[in-house]
C-alpha positions in Angstrom: 0.2 -0.1 0.1 1.4 3.4 -1.1 0.1 6.6 0.1 1.9 10.2 -0.7 -0.9 12.1 1.3 -0.9 12.6 5.1 -2.1 9.5 7.4 -4.7 9.0 9.5 -4.0 9.1 13.0 -2.5 5.4 13.9 -2.5 4.3 17.5 -2.9 0.6 17.3 0.5 -1.6 17.6 -0.3 -3.2 14.0 3.2 -3.3 12.5 6.2 -5.6 13.5 8.6 -2.9 12.5 8.7 0.8 11.7 11.2 2.2 9.0 12.1 5.5 9.1 13.3 7.0 5.8 12.1 6.0 2.5 15.7 6.4 0.7 17.0 3.5 -1.5 18.0 2.1 1.9 15.1 2.5 3.6 13.0 0.9 1.2 15.6 -2.1 0.8 15.2 -2.6 4.5 11.6 -2.8 4.1 11.2 -4.6 1.3 13.5 -7.4 2.8 11.6 -7.4 6.3 8.3 -7.6 4.5 9.9 -10.6 2.3 11.0 -12.3 5.7 7.0 -12.1 6.7 7.1 -8.9 8.8 4.4 -6.3 8.8 6.3 -3.1 8.0 5.4 0.5 8.0 7.8 2.8 6.0 7.8 6.4 7.0 9.2 9.4 5.0 9.1 13.0 5.8 8.9 13.9 2.1 6.3 14.1 -0.4 7.7 11.0 -2.1 10.3 8.4 -1.8 13.8 8.1 -2.7 15.9 10.5 -0.5 18.9 12.0 -2.1 18.0 9.7 -5.4 14.8 11.7 -5.7 14.4 13.8 -8.7 13.2 17.5 -8.9 12.5 20.1 -11.2 15.4 22.5 -11.3 13.9 24.8 -14.1 11.0 25.2 -16.0 10.9 21.9 -18.0 14.3 20.4 -16.8 14.5 17.7 -14.0 17.7 16.8 -12.0 17.6 12.9 -11.2 18.8 13.9 -7.8 22.6 13.7 -6.2 23.6 10.4 -8.1 23.6 10.6 -11.7 25.0 7.1 -12.3 25.0 3.8 -10.7 28.3 1.8 -10.0 27.8 -0.3 -6.9 24.4 -2.0 -7.0 24.7 -5.4 -5.4 23.9 -8.0 -7.6 22.5 -10.3 -4.4 20.5 -7.3 -3.3 19.5 -6.8 -7.1 18.5 -10.5 -7.2 17.1 -11.2 -3.9 14.6 -8.1 -4.3 13.7 -8.4 -7.8 15.3 -5.0 -8.9 15.1 -4.6 -12.7 17.9 -1.9 -13.1 19.9 -2.9 -16.1 22.0 -0.6 -18.4 20.7 1.6 -21.1 22.7 0.2 -23.7 25.7 -2.1 -23.7 27.5 -3.7 -20.5 29.0 -0.4 -19.2 29.2 3.1 -20.0 32.5 4.3 -21.1 34.8 7.0 -18.8 36.3 10.0 -20.9 39.3 11.6 -19.0 40.0 15.4 -20.5 42.9 17.3 -19.7 42.6 20.1 -22.2 45.7 19.6 -23.9 46.0 16.0 -25.3 43.5 13.6 -26.7 41.0 12.2 -24.3 41.7 9.0 -22.7 38.5 6.9 -23.1 38.1 3.8 -21.0 35.8 1.1 -21.9 34.3 -2.0 -20.5 34.2 -2.4 -16.6 36.8 0.3 -15.7 39.4 0.2 -18.6 39.3 -3.4 -20.0 40.6 -1.6 -23.0 41.6 2.1 -23.6 41.7 4.7 -26.5 44.0 7.6 -26.6 46.9 6.0 -24.8 50.2 3.9 -25.7 49.9 0.2 -25.9 52.8 0.1 -23.1 50.7 2.2 -21.0 47.5 0.6 -21.5 49.3 -2.9 -20.6 50.4 -1.3 -17.5 47.1 0.0 -16.5 45.7 -3.5 -16.9 48.2 -5.0 -14.7 47.3 -2.2 -12.0 43.5 -2.7 -12.7 43.8 -6.4 -12.3 45.4 -6.0 -9.1 43.4 -3.5 -7.6 40.2 -5.3 -8.6 41.8 -8.5 -7.0 42.4 -6.7 -3.8 38.7 -5.0 -4.1 37.2 -8.5 -4.0 39.1 -9.5 -0.9 37.5 -6.6 0.9 34.2 -7.2 -0.7 33.4 -10.3 1.2 33.2 -8.0 4.2 30.1 -6.0 2.7 27.6 -8.3 2.7 27.5 -9.1 6.5 27.9 -7.0 9.7 31.1 -6.2 10.5 32.9 -8.6 13.1 32.1 -7.4 16.6 35.4 -7.6 18.6 35.0 -10.0 21.6 32.0 -11.7 19.9 33.3 -13.4 16.8 30.5 -15.5 15.4 30.8 -18.4 12.8 29.7 -16.2 10.2 32.5 -13.9 10.7 35.1 -16.6 11.1 33.9 -18.1 7.7 34.1 -14.6 6.0 37.6 -14.1 7.6 39.0 -17.6 6.4 37.4 -17.2 3.0 39.3 -13.9 2.7 42.6 -15.4 4.0 42.1 -18.6 1.5 41.9 -15.9 -1.5 44.8 -14.5 -0.6 46.8 -17.7 -0.1 45.2 -18.9 -3.3 47.2 -16.0 -5.3 50.6 -16.9 -3.4 52.8 -15.1 -0.9 54.0 -12.1 -2.9 50.5 -11.1 -3.5 49.3 -11.3 0.2 52.3 -9.5 1.0 51.5 -6.6 -1.8 47.9 -6.5 -0.3 48.9 -5.9 3.0 51.2 -3.4 1.8 49.1 -1.6 -0.2 45.8 -1.8 2.0 46.6 1.5 3.9 48.6 3.5 1.0 47.6 6.5 -0.9 46.6 6.3 -4.4 49.5 8.4 -5.7 52.3 6.2 -4.7 50.4 3.2 -6.0 49.6 5.1 -9.6 53.3 6.2 -9.6 54.5 2.6 -9.4 52.8 1.7 -12.6 51.8 4.5 -14.7 53.2 7.3 -16.6 50.3 8.9 -18.2 48.9 11.7 -15.9 45.5 11.3 -17.3 45.1 8.0 -16.1 46.8 8.9 -12.8 44.6 11.8 -12.6 41.6 9.5 -12.9 42.4 7.0 -10.5 43.1 10.0 -8.1 39.7 11.2 -8.9 38.0 7.9 -8.1 39.8 7.3 -4.9 38.7 10.7 -3.3 35.2 11.5 -4.6 33.1 12.3 -1.8 36.1 12.1 1.0 37.8 14.8 2.6 41.0 13.5 1.3 43.8 14.2 -1.4 45.4 11.6 -3.4 48.6 12.1 -1.3 46.5 11.5 2.1 47.2 8.2 3.8 44.7 5.7 3.1 43.3 7.1 0.2 43.6 4.1 -1.8 40.6 2.7 0.2 38.1 5.0 -1.8 39.4 3.1 -5.1 38.9 -0.1 -3.6 35.3 0.9 -2.2 34.3 1.8 -6.0 35.7 -1.4 -7.3 33.4 -3.3 -5.2 30.5 -2.5 -7.6 30.4 -4.8 -10.9 28.1 -4.6 -14.1 27.4 -8.1 -15.5 29.8 -9.9 -13.4 32.5 -7.5 -13.9 34.1 -5.3 -11.5 34.5 -1.4 -11.5 31.7 -1.0 -14.2 28.9 2.0 -14.1 25.6 2.6 -15.9 22.7 4.5 -16.1 19.5 2.2 -16.0 17.1 1.6 -18.7 15.2 4.8 -18.2 17.5 6.9 -16.6 18.1 7.4 -12.8 14.8 8.0 -12.5 14.1 4.3 -12.6 16.1 3.6 -9.5 13.6 4.7 -7.0 10.7 3.0 -8.7 12.6 -0.2 -8.8 13.0 -0.2 -4.8 9.6 1.1 -4.4 8.1 -1.7 -6.3 10.5 -4.4 -4.3 9.1 -2.7 -1.0 5.3 -2.9 -2.3 5.4 -6.5 -3.6 6.0 -7.5 -0.1 3.4 -5.4 1.6 5.3 -2.9 2.7 2.8 0.2 3.8 4.6 3.5 2.8 3.3 7.1 4.2 5.1 10.1 2.8 4.4 13.5 3.9 4.7 12.0 7.5 7.7 13.2 9.5 8.8 11.3 12.6 9.2 13.7 15.4 10.5 11.3 18.1 11.5 7.5 18.7 9.9 6.3 21.6 12.2 4.7 24.1 12.4 3.8 28.2 15.1 2.5 29.9 16.9 1.2 26.7 14.2 -0.4 24.9 12.7 1.4 21.6 8.9 0.7 21.6 7.7 3.1 18.7 7.7 6.6 17.3 5.6 9.8 17.8 4.7 11.6 14.3 5.1 15.1 13.6 1.1 15.6 14.2 1.6 14.0 18.0 0.4 10.5 16.7 1.9 7.5 18.4 2.5 4.2 16.5 3.8 1.1 18.8 6.2 -1.4 17.1 8.9 -3.8 18.6 11.4 -2.8 16.2 12.6 0.6 14.5 14.9 0.9 11.8 16.5 4.1 11.1 17.4 4.6 7.6 18.3 8.3 8.0 21.5 10.1 9.3 23.0 8.4 12.5 23.4 11.8 14.1 19.5 12.7 13.1 18.7 9.5 14.9 20.5 9.8 18.3 20.7 13.7 18.5 17.2 14.7 17.4 14.9 11.7 17.2 16.1 10.0 20.3 15.8 11.2 24.1 19.6 11.8 24.6 18.9 10.4 28.4 18.5 6.8 26.8 22.2 6.8 25.6 25.5 7.2 27.6 27.6 10.4 27.3 30.4 8.6 25.8 28.4 7.0 23.1 26.5 10.6 22.4 30.0 12.2 22.1 31.0 9.8 19.3 27.9 10.4 17.4 28.4 14.1 17.7 32.2 13.6 16.4 31.3 11.3 13.4 33.1 13.4 10.5 30.1 14.1 8.1 31.3 17.4 6.3 30.7 17.2 2.8 33.2 18.2 0.3 31.6 17.8 -3.3 29.1 20.3 -5.1 26.5 19.1 -7.4 26.0 21.4 -10.8 22.8 20.6 -12.8 22.8 22.7 -16.0 19.5 23.3 -18.6 20.8 23.9 -22.1 19.3 24.6 -25.1 21.1 21.7 -26.7 23.8 19.1 -26.2 26.9 20.4 -25.5 30.4 19.2 -27.5 33.3 18.4 -25.6 36.5 18.5 -27.5 37.7 15.4 -29.0 34.7 13.4 -28.1 32.7 11.4 -30.4 28.9 11.4 -30.4 28.4 8.3 -28.5 31.1 9.0 -26.0 29.3 12.0 -24.5 26.8 9.2 -23.2 29.5 8.3 -21.0 30.9 9.7 -17.7 33.3 12.5 -18.3 36.1 13.3 -15.9 38.1 16.7 -15.8 41.2 15.6 -14.2 44.5 16.9 -15.8 47.0 14.9 -13.4 47.6 13.5 -9.9 49.0 16.9 -8.8 45.8 18.8 -10.2 43.6 16.7 -7.6 45.9 17.3 -5.0 46.4 21.0 -5.4 42.3 21.1 -5.8 42.3 19.4 -2.4 44.3 21.8 -0.6 42.4 25.0 -0.4 39.5 22.6 1.3 41.8 22.0 4.3 41.5 25.5 5.1 37.7 26.1 4.4 38.4 27.5 0.7 37.0 26.5 -2.3 39.4 25.1 -5.4 40.0 27.8 -8.0 40.6 24.9 -10.1 38.3 22.0 -9.2 38.3 18.6 -10.7 34.5 17.4 -11.9 32.6 14.1 -13.0 29.9 15.1 -15.7 27.4 13.2 -17.1 24.4 14.3 -19.7 21.5 12.6 -18.0 18.7 13.9 -20.8 20.7 11.5 -23.4 19.3 8.6 -21.3 16.2 10.0 -20.2 14.5 12.0 -22.5 11.9 13.3 -20.3 14.1 15.3 -18.0 14.8 18.0 -20.7 12.3 19.6 -23.7 13.1 18.3 -27.1 16.2 19.3 -28.4 17.4 20.4 -25.1 19.8 19.1 -22.7 20.6 18.5 -19.1 24.2 18.4 -17.7 25.2 17.1 -14.3 28.2 17.4 -12.6 29.7 16.6 -9.3 32.5 19.2 -8.5 35.2 19.0 -5.9 36.6 20.4 -3.6 33.6 22.5 -2.0 34.1 22.3 1.5 30.8 22.5 4.0 32.2 25.1 6.2 33.2 27.8 3.8 35.4 30.4 5.3 33.7 33.2 3.5 30.3 31.7 3.6 28.6 30.0 0.6 26.0 32.9 0.1 29.0 35.1 -0.8 30.9 32.1 -2.4 28.6 30.4 -4.5 28.5 32.9 -7.4 32.4 32.9 -7.5 32.4 29.3 -7.3 29.7 28.5 -9.9 31.7 31.1 -12.2 35.0 29.0 -12.0 33.2 25.6 -12.8 31.4 27.4 -15.9 34.5 28.7 -17.1 36.2 25.4 -17.0 33.2 23.8 -18.7 33.7 26.3 -21.4 37.3 25.6 -22.1 36.2 22.0 -22.4 33.0 22.3 -24.3 33.7 25.7 -26.3 30.2 27.6 -26.7 28.4 25.9 -23.9 27.9 29.0 -22.1 25.8 30.7 -24.7 23.4 27.5 -24.5 22.6 27.7 -20.6 19.1 28.5 -20.0 19.6 27.9 -15.9 22.2 26.6 -13.8 21.8 25.2 -10.3 24.5 24.4 -7.9 24.0 22.9 -4.7 26.7 23.1 -2.2 27.2 20.9 0.8 25.3 23.5 2.5 22.4 23.2 0.3 22.5 19.3 0.0 22.4 19.3 4.0 18.9 21.7 3.7 17.3 19.9 0.7 18.0 16.4 1.8 17.9 16.9 5.7 21.4 15.4 5.5 23.7 16.8 8.3 27.1 18.3 6.9 25.7 17.6 3.6 27.9 14.3 3.0 26.0 12.3 1.0 27.8 8.9 2.6 26.4 10.1 5.6 30.0 10.4 7.3 33.4 9.8 5.8 34.5 6.6 4.1 38.0 6.5 5.6 39.6 3.8 8.0 38.6 5.1 11.2 34.9 5.1 10.1 34.6 1.8 8.5 33.6 -1.7 9.4 33.7 -2.0 13.1 33.7 1.8 13.7 30.7 2.8 11.2 29.3 5.1 12.5 30.6 4.2 15.9 32.0 1.2 17.7 29.0 0.9 19.8 26.6 0.8 16.9 28.6 -0.8 14.2 26.8 -4.1 13.4 23.1 -2.4 12.7 22.2 -3.0 16.3 22.4 -0.3 18.7 23.0 0.4 22.5 18.7 0.9 22.6 17.4 -2.7 22.2 15.2 -2.5 19.3 16.5 0.0 17.5 18.6 -0.5 14.3 20.8 1.6 11.7 20.1 1.2 8.1 21.5 4.4 6.1 24.4 4.9 4.4 25.8 6.0 7.8 25.9 2.2 8.6 28.0 -0.5 7.2 29.2 -0.5 4.4 28.5 3.2 3.6 27.4 5.2 0.8 26.5 4.8 -2.9 23.5 3.2 -4.6 24.2 -0.5 -3.3 21.0 -1.2 -1.2 23.6 -3.1 1.3 23.0 -1.0 4.7 19.2 -1.6 4.2 19.4 -5.1 3.1 22.2 -6.0 5.5 20.3 -4.5 8.5 16.9 -6.2 7.7 18.9 -9.7 7.4 20.5 -8.9 10.8 16.9 -8.1 12.1 15.3 -11.3 10.6 18.2 -13.6 12.0 17.3 -12.6 15.6 20.9 -11.6 16.5 21.2 -9.4 19.4 24.2 -7.5 18.1 
């Protein structure tokens, strides 16, 4: 049952579980719980489900698909289990085009550069060796994504099995590969790229992909983890690919929504949760914004952990040490989202027509990404940012009028706490970004009908996302696995009995994978306490 109207007052204890937040993880959690036989109520404050994947009109006749403009981490087991029909628009994976403004583009085809145009044969061979090593190492880490992280002092058989499988995978590759994995695990991406590659464009791409969405530069320790994270995704069984679904990104939310509806989940939009009911460490229901109370033995929060514990839950129910750790989750965003309404499709220099359907990355070199990051350390935006660009209306014609086009770009670095303030800084940053686009797509400026730049502060306001961080917290070594979001709440269960976490702020983090919600629901269905 789906209703996008405000619900009537509900007081009866008619549900086995209440899920807060109808983003894709909330929908995944609700669908899995419903499939497991639970009667589920899903509550969403906005007028429609989708969370940060929810589209919106940003200019008359032009729509944005939300924060995400492509899919690169949808877990195939989640998709199969929930019956999600999200297939690529055309071909197995969209290409990645790297522009530096001087040389011809480097075009990676297949799953993260199975073949590459525009580089030498020797460099393609070197990239292939590095790609194979990184994909293999990411596959070791991927084993830990589909289950709760191991709990120190309470290692179960499932944890032992996963650890054993990871160890066997290393042993099977030989002692040298095992040593190399341990050596590289916490390295920075710049040093690894320098070991294998000469082409600055390829180094710049690896640097960009490793640091997109996190407060790190390519020479920051552990920055390689971001690249591993990206390479855990797959398209048609091949790691590292990205795609736009049939029908565009607008097809993502309906697919998850259909999965939830199919299992009998009741979905209420325009229904803000004002408070999570808890007494003496036990959750028992929610209070809605209109004062209505709904009781349920299980509450699943698919919103930001800070929203859950600092706004929805009475602080008296949590100890001060736990609340301190929640307050100190690093969740300040560093990426701006640009949507352009264009009179016609732009032409990027050196690209063929079909490659405009791919992912376009402006990143000249490793040094370009590093110097773009440096100002963000001091609360300033980059005067020479790096960015990822997609033309969404090429995959979904409903996003723009006939003959017109939309452009979506993720631009970094743009710190949440801008020293000069975003009210002053936004026009200046927008001009910088548009000037860069003009250099790579001459004439694009004359075709702009409207420009909408969403800073991390804007993202926080629009999506009720503390810090404007789309991963609900940094994806760094101290905020992953047993530390996500904090050690006392790292396995979906929390110190409050009956309250579980299922957003990107929980393991394994952000991206359109569905894993955080799906894993949380499986944990609940298993009956495990922790």
